[in-house]
Amino acid sequence: MSTPARRRLMRDFKTLQEDPPTGVSGAPTDNDIMIWNAVIFGPHDTPFEDEDNDLQSII
C-alpha cells in the first residue's frame, strides 16, 4: 500500500487515541498498520448492553 495511505492511518490512529469515540475501541496490529482490530460495545440500557462485537479490518 502507498505511503500516503500509511500516513493517513497513523494520523487516524493518533486521533482515536487523543479523542476516542464512545462505545468503540480500535487500533492497528503490532506489526502491520494496514490490519486493524476493533471492538464495538453494546449500548447501555439496550438488549445489546452486555455484548462486545470484535472485528478486524484489512486495508
mmCIF file of C-alpha atoms in Angstrom:
data_model
loop_
_atom_site.group_PDB
_atom_site.id
_atom_site.type_symbol
_atom_site.label_atom_id
_atom_site.label_comp_id
_atom_site.label_asym_id
_atom_site.label_seq_id
_atom_site.Cartn_x
_atom_site.Cartn_y
_atom_site.Cartn_z
ATOM 1 C CA MET A 1 0.000 0.000 0.000
ATOM 2 C CA SER A 2 1.144 3.518 -0.656
ATOM 3 C CA THR A 3 2.966 5.707 1.815
ATOM 4 C CA PRO A 4 0.155 8.335 1.854
ATOM 5 C CA ALA A 5 -2.275 5.632 2.990
ATOM 6 C CA ARG A 6 0.015 4.596 5.828
ATOM 7 C CA ARG A 7 0.454 8.222 6.907
ATOM 8 C CA ARG A 8 -3.314 8.684 6.905
ATOM 9 C CA LEU A 9 -3.827 5.576 9.032
ATOM 10 C CA MET A 10 -1.233 6.780 11.539
ATOM 11 C CA ARG A 11 -2.963 10.162 11.707
ATOM 12 C CA ASP A 12 -6.339 8.465 12.231
ATOM 13 C CA PHE A 13 -4.874 6.254 14.964
ATOM 14 C CA LYS A 14 -3.438 9.283 16.751
ATOM 15 C CA THR A 15 -6.861 10.956 16.614
ATOM 16 C CA LEU A 16 -8.503 7.836 18.065
ATOM 17 C CA GLN A 17 -6.021 7.841 20.935
ATOM 18 C CA GLU A 18 -6.488 11.543 21.684
ATOM 19 C CA ASP A 19 -10.288 11.639 21.382
ATOM 20 C CA PRO A 20 -11.719 8.109 21.430
ATOM 21 C CA PRO A 21 -15.351 7.734 20.369
ATOM 22 C CA THR A 22 -17.838 6.339 22.871
ATOM 23 C CA GLY A 23 -18.604 2.650 22.506
ATOM 24 C CA VAL A 24 -15.765 1.793 20.127
ATOM 25 C CA SER A 25 -12.147 0.781 20.574
ATOM 26 C CA GLY A 26 -9.702 0.164 17.747
ATOM 27 C CA ALA A 27 -6.031 0.024 16.863
ATOM 28 C CA PRO A 28 -3.702 -1.378 14.252
ATOM 29 C CA THR A 29 -1.987 -4.672 14.956
ATOM 30 C CA ASP A 30 1.512 -4.513 16.423
ATOM 31 C CA ASN A 31 3.280 -5.430 13.207
ATOM 32 C CA ASP A 32 1.072 -4.051 10.398
ATOM 33 C CA ILE A 33 -0.601 -0.619 10.229
ATOM 34 C CA MET A 34 -2.810 -1.999 7.441
ATOM 35 C CA ILE A 35 -4.550 -4.511 9.753
ATOM 36 C CA TRP A 36 -6.809 -3.089 12.455
ATOM 37 C CA ASN A 37 -8.641 -4.785 15.306
ATOM 38 C CA ALA A 38 -11.672 -3.139 16.843
ATOM 39 C CA VAL A 39 -14.417 -3.721 19.376
ATOM 40 C CA ILE A 40 -17.894 -2.215 19.272
ATOM 41 C CA PHE A 41 -19.509 -2.266 22.704
ATOM 42 C CA GLY A 42 -23.251 -2.725 23.081
ATOM 43 C CA PRO A 43 -25.033 0.484 24.120
ATOM 44 C CA HIS A 44 -26.197 0.795 27.741
ATOM 45 C CA ASP A 45 -29.859 0.191 28.524
ATOM 46 C CA THR A 46 -30.384 -1.917 25.403
ATOM 47 C CA PRO A 47 -30.640 -5.674 24.818
ATOM 48 C CA PHE A 48 -27.056 -5.471 23.481
ATOM 49 C CA GLU A 49 -25.596 -3.917 26.636
ATOM 50 C CA ASP A 50 -23.506 -6.953 27.601
ATOM 51 C CA GLU A 51 -22.285 -7.704 24.082
ATOM 52 C CA ASP A 52 -18.904 -6.861 22.585
ATOM 53 C CA ASN A 53 -18.524 -7.240 18.835
ATOM 54 C CA ASP A 54 -14.963 -7.917 17.694
ATOM 55 C CA LEU A 55 -13.909 -7.157 14.158
ATOM 56 C CA GLN A 56 -10.805 -6.999 12.031
ATOM 57 C CA SER A 57 -10.289 -4.768 9.024
ATOM 58 C CA ILE A 58 -7.596 -5.424 6.444
ATOM 59 C CA ILE A 59 -6.935 -2.333 4.371
#
